[in-house]
Coordinates of N, CA and C in Angstrom, one line a residue:
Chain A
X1 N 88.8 81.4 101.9 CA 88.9 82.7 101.1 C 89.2 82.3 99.6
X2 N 87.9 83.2 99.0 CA 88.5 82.7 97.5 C 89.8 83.0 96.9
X3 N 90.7 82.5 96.2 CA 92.3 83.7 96.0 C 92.2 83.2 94.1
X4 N 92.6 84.0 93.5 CA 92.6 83.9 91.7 C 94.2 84.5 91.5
X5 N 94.9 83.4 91.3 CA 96.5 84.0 90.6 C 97.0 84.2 89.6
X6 N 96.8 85.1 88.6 CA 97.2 85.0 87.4 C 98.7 84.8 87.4
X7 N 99.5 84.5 86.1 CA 100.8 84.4 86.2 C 101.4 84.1 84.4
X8 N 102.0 84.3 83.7 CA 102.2 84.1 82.6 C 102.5 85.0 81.7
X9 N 102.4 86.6 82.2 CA 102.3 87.6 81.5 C 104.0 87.8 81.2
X10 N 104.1 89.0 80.6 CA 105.5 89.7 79.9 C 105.3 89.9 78.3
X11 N 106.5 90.3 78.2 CA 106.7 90.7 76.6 C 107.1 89.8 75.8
X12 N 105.8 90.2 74.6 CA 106.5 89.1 73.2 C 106.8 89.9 72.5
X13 N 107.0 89.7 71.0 CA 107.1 90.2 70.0 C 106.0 90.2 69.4
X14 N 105.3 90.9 68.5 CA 104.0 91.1 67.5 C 104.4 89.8 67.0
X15 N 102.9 89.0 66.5 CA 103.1 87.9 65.9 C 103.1 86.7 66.6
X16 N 103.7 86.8 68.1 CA 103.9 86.1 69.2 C 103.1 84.8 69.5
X17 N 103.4 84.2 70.7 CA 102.6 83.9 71.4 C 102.9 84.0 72.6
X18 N 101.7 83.4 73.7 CA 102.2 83.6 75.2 C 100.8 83.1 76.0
X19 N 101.3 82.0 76.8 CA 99.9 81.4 77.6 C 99.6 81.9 78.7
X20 N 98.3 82.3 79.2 CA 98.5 82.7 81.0 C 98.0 81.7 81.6
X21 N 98.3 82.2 83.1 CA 97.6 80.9 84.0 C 96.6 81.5 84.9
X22 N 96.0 81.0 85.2 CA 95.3 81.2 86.8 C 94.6 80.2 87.7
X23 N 95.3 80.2 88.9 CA 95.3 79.0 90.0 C 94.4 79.9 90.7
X24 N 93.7 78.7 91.1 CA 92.5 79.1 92.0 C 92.4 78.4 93.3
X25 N 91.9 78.9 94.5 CA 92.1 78.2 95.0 C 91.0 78.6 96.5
X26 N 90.4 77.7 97.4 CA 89.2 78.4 98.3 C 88.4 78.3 98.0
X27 N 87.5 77.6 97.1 CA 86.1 77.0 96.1 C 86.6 76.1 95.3
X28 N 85.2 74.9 95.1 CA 85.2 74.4 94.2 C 85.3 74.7 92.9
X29 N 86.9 74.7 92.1 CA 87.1 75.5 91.0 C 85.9 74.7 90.2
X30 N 85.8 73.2 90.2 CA 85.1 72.8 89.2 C 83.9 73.0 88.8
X31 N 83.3 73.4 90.0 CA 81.7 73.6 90.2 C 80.6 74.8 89.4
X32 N 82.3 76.0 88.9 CA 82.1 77.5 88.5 C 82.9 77.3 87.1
X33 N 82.0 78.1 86.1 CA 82.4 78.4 84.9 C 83.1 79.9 85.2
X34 N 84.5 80.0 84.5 CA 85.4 81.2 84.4 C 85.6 81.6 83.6
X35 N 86.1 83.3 83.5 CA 86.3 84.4 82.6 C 87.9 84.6 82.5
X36 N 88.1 85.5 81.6 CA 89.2 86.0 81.2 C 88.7 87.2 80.9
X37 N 89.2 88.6 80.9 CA 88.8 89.7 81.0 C 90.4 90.5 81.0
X38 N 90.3 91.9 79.8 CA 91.8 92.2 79.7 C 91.3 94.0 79.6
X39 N 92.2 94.7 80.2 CA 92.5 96.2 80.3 C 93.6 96.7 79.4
X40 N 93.3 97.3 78.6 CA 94.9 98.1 78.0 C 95.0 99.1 78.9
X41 N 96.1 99.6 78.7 CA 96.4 100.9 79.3 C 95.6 102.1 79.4
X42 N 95.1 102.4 80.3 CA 94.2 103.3 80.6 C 93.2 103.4 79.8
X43 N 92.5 102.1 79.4 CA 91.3 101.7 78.9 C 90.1 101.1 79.9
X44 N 89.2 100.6 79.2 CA 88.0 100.4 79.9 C 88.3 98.9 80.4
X45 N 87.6 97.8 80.8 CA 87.4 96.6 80.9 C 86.9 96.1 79.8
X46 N 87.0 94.7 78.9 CA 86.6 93.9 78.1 C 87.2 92.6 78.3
X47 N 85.6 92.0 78.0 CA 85.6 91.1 79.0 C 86.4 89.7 77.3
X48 N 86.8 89.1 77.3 CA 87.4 88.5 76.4 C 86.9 86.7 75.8
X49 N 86.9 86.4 76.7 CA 87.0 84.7 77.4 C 85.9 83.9 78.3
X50 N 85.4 83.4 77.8 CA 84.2 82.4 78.9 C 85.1 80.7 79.0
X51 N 84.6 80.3 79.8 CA 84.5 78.7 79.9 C 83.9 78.1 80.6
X52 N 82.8 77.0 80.3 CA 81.5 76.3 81.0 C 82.6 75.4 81.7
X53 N 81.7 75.0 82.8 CA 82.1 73.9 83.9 C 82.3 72.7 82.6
X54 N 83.2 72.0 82.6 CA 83.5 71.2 82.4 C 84.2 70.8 80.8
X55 N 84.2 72.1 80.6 CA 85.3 73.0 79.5 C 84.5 72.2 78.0
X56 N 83.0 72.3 77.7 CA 82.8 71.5 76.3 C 82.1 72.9 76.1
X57 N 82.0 74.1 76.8 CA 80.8 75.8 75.9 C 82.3 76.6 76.5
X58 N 82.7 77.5 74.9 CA 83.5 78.6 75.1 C 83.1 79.7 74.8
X59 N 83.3 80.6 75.0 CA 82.7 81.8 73.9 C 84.2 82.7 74.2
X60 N 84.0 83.6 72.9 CA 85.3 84.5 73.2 C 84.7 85.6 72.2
X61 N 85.3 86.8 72.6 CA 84.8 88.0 72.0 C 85.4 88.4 70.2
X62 N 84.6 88.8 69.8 CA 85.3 88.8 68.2 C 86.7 89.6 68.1
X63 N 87.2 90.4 68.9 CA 88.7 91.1 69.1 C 89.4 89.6 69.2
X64 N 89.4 88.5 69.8 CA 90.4 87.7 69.8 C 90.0 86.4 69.4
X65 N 88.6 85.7 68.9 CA 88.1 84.5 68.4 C 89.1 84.2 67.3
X66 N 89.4 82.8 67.4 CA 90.6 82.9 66.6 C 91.7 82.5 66.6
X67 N 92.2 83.4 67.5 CA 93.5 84.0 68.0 C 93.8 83.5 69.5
X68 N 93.2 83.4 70.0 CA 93.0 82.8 71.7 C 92.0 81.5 71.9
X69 N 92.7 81.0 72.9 CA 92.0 79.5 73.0 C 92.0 79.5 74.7
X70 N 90.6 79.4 75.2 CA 90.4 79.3 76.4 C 90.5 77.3 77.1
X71 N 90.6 77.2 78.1 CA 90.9 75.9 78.9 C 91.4 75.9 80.0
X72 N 91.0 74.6 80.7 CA 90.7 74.6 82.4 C 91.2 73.2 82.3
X73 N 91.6 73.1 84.0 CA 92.1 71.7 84.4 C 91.8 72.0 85.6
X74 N 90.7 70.9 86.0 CA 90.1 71.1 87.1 C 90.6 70.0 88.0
X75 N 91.4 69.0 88.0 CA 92.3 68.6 88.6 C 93.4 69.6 89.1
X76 N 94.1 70.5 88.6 CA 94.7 71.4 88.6 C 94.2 72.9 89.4
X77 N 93.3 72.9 89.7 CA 92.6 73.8 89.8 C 92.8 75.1 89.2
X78 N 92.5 75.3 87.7 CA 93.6 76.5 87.1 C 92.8 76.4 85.7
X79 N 92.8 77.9 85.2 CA 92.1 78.2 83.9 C 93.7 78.8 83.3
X80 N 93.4 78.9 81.8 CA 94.4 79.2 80.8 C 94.2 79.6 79.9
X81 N 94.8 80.5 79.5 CA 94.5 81.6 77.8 C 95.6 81.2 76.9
X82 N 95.7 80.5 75.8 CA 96.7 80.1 74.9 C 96.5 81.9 73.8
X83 N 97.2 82.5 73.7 CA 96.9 83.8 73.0 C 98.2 83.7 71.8
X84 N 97.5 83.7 70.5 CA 98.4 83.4 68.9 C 98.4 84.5 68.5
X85 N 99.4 84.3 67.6 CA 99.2 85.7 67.0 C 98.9 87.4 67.0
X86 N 99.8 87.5 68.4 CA 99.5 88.9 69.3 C 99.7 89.9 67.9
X87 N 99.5 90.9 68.6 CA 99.4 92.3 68.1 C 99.5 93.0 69.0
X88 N 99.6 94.8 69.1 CA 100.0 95.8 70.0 C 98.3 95.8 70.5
X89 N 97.2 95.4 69.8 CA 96.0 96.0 70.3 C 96.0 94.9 71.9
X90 N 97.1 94.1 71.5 CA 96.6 92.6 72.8 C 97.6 93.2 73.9
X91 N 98.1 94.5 74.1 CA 98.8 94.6 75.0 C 97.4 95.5 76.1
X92 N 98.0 94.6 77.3 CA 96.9 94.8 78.5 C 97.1 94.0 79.8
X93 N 96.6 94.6 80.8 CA 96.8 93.7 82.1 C 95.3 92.9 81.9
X94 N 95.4 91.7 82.0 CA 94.8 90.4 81.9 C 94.1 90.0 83.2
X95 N 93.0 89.5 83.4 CA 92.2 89.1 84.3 C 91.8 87.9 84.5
X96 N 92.0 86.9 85.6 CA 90.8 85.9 85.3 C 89.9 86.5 86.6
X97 N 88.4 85.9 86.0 CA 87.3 86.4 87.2 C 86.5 85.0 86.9
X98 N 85.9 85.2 88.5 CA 85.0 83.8 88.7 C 83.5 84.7 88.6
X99 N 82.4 83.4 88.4 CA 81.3 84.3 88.5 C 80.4 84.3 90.2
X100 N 79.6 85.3 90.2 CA 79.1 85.1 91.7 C 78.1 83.6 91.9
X101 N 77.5 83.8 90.6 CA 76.8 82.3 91.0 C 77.2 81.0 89.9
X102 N 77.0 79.9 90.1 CA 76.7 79.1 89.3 C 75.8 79.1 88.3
X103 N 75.8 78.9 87.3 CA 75.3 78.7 86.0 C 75.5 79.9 85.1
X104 N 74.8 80.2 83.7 CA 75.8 80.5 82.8 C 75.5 82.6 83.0
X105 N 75.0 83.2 83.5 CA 74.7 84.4 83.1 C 74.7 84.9 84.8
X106 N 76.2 84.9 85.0 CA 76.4 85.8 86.2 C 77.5 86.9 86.4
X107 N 77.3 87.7 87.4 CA 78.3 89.0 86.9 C 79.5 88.5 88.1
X108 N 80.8 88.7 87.8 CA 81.6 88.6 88.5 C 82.4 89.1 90.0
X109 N 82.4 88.2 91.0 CA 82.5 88.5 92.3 C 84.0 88.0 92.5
X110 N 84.6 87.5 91.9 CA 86.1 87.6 92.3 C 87.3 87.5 91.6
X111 N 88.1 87.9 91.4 CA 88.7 88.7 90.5 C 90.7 88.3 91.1
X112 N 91.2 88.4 90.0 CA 92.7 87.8 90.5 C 93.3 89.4 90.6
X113 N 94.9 89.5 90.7 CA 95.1 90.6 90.4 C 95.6 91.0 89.2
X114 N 95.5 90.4 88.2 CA 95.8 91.2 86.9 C 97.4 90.1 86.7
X115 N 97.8 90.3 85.1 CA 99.0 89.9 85.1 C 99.0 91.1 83.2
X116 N 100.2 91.1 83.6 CA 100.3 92.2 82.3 C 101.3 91.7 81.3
X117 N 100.5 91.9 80.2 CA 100.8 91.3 78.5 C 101.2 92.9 77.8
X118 N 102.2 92.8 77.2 CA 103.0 93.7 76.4 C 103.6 93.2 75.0
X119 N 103.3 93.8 74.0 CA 103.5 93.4 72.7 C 104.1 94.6 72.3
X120 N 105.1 94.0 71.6 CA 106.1 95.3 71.3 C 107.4 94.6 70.7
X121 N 107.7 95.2 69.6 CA 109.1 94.8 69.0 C 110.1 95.6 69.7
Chain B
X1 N 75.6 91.6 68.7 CA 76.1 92.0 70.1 C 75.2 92.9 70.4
X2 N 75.4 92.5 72.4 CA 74.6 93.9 72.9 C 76.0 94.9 73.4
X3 N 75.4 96.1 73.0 CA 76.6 97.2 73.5 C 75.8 97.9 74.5
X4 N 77.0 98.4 75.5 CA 76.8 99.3 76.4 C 77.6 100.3 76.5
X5 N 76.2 101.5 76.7 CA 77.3 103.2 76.9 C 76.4 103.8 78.1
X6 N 77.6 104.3 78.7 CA 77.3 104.8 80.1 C 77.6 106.5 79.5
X7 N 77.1 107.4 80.7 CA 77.2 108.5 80.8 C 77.0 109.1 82.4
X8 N 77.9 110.1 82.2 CA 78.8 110.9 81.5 C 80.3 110.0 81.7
X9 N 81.1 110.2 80.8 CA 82.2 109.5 80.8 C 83.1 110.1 82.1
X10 N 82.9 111.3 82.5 CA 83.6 111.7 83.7 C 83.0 112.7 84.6
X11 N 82.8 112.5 85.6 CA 82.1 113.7 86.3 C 82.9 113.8 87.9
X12 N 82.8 115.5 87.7 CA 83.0 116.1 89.1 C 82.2 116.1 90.3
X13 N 82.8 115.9 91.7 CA 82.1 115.8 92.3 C 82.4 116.2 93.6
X14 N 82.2 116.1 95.1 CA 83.0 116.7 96.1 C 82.8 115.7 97.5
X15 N 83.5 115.7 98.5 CA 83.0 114.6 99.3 C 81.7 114.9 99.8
X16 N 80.8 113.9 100.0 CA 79.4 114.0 101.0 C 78.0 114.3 99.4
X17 N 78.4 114.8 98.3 CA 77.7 115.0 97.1 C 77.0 113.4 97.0
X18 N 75.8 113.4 96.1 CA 75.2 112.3 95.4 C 75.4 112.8 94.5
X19 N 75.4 111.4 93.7 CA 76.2 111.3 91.9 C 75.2 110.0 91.2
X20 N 74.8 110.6 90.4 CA 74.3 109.4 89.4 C 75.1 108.6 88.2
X21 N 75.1 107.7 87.5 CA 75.6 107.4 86.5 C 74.6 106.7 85.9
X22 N 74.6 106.5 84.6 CA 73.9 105.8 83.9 C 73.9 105.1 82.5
X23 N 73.6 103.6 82.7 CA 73.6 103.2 81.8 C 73.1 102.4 80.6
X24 N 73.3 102.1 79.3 CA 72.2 101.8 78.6 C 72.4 100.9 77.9
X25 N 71.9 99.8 77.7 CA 72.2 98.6 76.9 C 71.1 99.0 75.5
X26 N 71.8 98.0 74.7 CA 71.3 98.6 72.9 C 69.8 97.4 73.1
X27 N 69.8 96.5 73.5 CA 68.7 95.7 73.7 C 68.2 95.4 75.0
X28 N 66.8 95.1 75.3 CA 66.9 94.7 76.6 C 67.5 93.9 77.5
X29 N 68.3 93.9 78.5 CA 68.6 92.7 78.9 C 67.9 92.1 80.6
X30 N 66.5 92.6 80.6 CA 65.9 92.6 81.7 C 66.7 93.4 82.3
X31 N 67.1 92.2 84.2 CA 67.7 93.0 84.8 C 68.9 92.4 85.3
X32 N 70.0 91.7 84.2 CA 70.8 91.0 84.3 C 71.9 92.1 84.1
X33 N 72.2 93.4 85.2 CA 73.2 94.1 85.0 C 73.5 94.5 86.4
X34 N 75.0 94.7 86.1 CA 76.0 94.7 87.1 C 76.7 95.9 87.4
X35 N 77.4 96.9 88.0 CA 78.2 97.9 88.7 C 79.7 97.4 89.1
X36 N 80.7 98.1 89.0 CA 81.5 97.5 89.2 C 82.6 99.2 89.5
X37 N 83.5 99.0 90.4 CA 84.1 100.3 91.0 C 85.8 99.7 90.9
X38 N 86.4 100.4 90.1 CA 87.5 100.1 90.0 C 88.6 101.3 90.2
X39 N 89.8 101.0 91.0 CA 90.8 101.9 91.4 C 92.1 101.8 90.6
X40 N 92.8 102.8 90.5 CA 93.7 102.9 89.6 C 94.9 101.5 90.0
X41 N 95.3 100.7 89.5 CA 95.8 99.7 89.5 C 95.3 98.3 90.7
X42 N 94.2 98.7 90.3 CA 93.3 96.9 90.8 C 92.5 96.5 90.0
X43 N 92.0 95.4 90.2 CA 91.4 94.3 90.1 C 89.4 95.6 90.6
X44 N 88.6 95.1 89.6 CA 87.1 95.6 89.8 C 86.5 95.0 91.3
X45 N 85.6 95.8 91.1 CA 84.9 95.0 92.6 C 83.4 95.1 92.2
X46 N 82.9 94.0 92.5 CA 81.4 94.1 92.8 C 80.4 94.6 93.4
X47 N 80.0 95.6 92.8 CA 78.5 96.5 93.9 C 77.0 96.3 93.7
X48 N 76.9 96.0 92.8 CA 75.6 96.3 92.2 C 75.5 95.0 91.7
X49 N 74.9 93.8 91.6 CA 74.1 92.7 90.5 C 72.6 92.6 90.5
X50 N 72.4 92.0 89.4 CA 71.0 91.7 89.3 C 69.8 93.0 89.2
X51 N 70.8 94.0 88.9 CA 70.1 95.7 88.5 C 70.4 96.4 89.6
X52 N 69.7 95.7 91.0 CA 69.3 96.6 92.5 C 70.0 95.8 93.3
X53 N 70.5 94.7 93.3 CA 70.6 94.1 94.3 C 72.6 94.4 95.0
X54 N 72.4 95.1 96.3 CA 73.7 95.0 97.2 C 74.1 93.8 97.5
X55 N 75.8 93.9 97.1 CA 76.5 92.6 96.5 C 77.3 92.7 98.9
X56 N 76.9 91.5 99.3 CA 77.2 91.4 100.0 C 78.5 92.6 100.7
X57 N 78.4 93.0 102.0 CA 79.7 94.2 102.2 C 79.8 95.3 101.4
X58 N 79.1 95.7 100.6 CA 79.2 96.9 99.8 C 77.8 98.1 100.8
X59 N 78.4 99.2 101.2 CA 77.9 100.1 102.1 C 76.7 100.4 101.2
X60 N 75.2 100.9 101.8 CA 74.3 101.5 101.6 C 74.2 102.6 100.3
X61 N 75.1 103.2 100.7 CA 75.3 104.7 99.7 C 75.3 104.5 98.3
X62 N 75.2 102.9 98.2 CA 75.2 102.6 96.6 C 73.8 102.1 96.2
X63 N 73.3 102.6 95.6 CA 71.8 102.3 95.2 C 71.8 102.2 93.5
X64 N 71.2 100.9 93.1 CA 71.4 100.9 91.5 C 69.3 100.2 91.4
X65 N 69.0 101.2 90.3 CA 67.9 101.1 89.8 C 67.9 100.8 88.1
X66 N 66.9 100.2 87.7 CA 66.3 100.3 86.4 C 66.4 98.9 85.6
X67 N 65.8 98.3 84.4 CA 65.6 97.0 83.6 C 65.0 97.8 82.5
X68 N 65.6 96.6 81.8 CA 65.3 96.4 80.0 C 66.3 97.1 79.8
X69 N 66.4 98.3 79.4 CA 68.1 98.7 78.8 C 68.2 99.9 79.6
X70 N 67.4 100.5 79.9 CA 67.9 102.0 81.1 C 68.2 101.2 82.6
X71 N 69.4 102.1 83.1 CA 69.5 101.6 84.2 C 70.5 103.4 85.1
X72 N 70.8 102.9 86.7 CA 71.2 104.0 86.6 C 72.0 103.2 88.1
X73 N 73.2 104.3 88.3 CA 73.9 103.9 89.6 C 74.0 105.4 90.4
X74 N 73.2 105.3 91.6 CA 73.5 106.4 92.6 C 74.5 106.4 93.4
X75 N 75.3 107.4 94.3 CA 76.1 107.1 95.1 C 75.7 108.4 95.8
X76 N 75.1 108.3 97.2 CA 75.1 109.2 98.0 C 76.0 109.3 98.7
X77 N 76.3 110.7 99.1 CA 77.3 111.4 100.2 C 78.3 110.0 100.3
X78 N 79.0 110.6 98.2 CA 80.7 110.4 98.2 C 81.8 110.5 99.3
X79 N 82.3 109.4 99.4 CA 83.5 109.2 100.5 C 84.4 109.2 100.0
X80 N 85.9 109.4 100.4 CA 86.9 109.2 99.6 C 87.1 107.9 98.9
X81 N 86.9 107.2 99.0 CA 87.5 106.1 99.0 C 86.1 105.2 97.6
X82 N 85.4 106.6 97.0 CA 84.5 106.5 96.0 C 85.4 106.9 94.9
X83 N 85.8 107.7 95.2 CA 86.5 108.6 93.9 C 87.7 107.8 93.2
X84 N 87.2 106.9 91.9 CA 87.2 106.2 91.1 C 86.7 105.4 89.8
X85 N 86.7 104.8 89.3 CA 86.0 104.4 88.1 C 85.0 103.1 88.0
X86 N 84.1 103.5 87.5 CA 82.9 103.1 87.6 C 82.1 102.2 86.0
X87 N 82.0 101.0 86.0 CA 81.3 100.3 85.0 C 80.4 99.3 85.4
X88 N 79.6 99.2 83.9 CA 78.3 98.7 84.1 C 78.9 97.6 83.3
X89 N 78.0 95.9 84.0 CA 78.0 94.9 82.4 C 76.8 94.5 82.7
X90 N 76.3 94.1 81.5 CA 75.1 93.2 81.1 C 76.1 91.7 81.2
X91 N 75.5 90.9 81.8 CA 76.1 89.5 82.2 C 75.2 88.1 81.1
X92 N 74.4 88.5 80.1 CA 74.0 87.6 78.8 C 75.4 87.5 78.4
X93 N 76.3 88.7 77.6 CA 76.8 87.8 77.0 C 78.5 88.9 77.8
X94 N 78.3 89.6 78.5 CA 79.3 90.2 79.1 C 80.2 91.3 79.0
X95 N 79.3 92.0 78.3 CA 80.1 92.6 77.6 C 79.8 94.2 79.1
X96 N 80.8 95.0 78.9 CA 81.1 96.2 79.9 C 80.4 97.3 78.6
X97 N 80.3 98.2 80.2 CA 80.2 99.8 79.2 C 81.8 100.2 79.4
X98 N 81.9 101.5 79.1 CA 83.0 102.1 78.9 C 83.6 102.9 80.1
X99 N 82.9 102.7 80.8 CA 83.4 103.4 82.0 C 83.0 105.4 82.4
X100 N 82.7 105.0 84.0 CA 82.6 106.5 84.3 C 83.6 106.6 85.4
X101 N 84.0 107.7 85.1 CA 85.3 108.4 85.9 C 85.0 109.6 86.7
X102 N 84.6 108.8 88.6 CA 84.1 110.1 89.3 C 85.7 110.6 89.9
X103 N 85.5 112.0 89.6 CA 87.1 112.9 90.0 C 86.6 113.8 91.0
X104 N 87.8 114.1 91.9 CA 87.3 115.3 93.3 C 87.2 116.9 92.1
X105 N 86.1 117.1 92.9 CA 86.0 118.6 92.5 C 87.0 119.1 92.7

């Protein structure tokens, strides 16, 4: 069974920082390029974060390019969001998702359960 | 960027009703779009990829049509366990629509 754990979340201060995790585990983590994907409060989905198998193609959405740094340890079995420089707009329950298939343009079939980021003085 | 807007942003509905939603990408993106049914504090789920195609375990009642930037998601004869929120992504570059919010009549 696939299982996706995020973990890393809580409160910073604006300006902050704060890294998440997510352990994977039930597939070859290495074999799948992963997402990061973040919800504000009673907001829509946006999808944030990519990383290619073998962590040398990133992409990240223009709300956080920049400011966030995606990376994987596939020894580890585990993806990570290094996030700089928060703001209130970065307050949200956080996602990692795997895609349904291998290679680079697939929609996502598994999904952790969220871990929640709050920015707030 | 390609953007996506779905409509209606919320619609009423009753158990056993068919419901459409639909959505539009600003460029074509063939038929590299996905459905996704989310409940108030979970994680999304997979219904719909590749435009039409039923994502393994996801019941009949869900039927998604359309390519290039029109697309649309049916849900026949609403069960409870429908009445929730509803998004589309184009999977080029991943980006979501905004979400549709089906509510009980």
């Amino acid at each position: 069974e696939v299982q996706l754990v995020e973990s890393g979340g809580g409160f910073v201060q604006p300006g902050g920082s704060l890294r998440l995790s997510c352990g994977a585990a039930g597939f070859t983590f290495s074999s799948y390029s992963m997402n990061w994907v973040r919800q504000a409060p009673g907001k829509g989905l946006e999808w944030i974060s990519y990383i290619g198998t073998g962590g040398s193609t990133r992409y990240y959405a223009d709300s956080v390019k920049g400011r966030f740094s995606i990376s994987r340890d596939d020894a580890e079995n585990s993806l990570y969001l290094q996030m700089n420089s928060l703001t209130a707009d970065d307050t949200a329950v956080y996602y990692c998702a795997r895609p349904r298939d291998l290679g680079i343009a697939s929609p996502f079939d598994h999904w952790g359960q969220g871990t929640l980021v709050t920015v707030s003085s | 960027d390609i953007q996506m807007t779905q409509s209606p942003s919320t619609l009423s509905a009753s158990v056993g009703d068919s419901v459409t939603i639909t959505c539009r990408a600003s460029e074509s993106i063939s038929t590299s779009l996905a459905w996704y049914r989310q409940k108030p504090g979970k994680a999304p789920k997979l219904l719909i990829y590749d435009a039409t195609a039923l994502e393994s375990g996801v019941p009949s009642r869900f039927r998604g049509s359309g390519s290039g930037t029109d697309f649309t998601l049916t849900i026949s004869s609403l069960q409870p366990d429908d009445f929730a929120t509803y998004y589309c992504q184009q999977y080029y570059t991943r980006t979501f629509g905004p979400g549709t919010k089906v509510e009980i009549k």
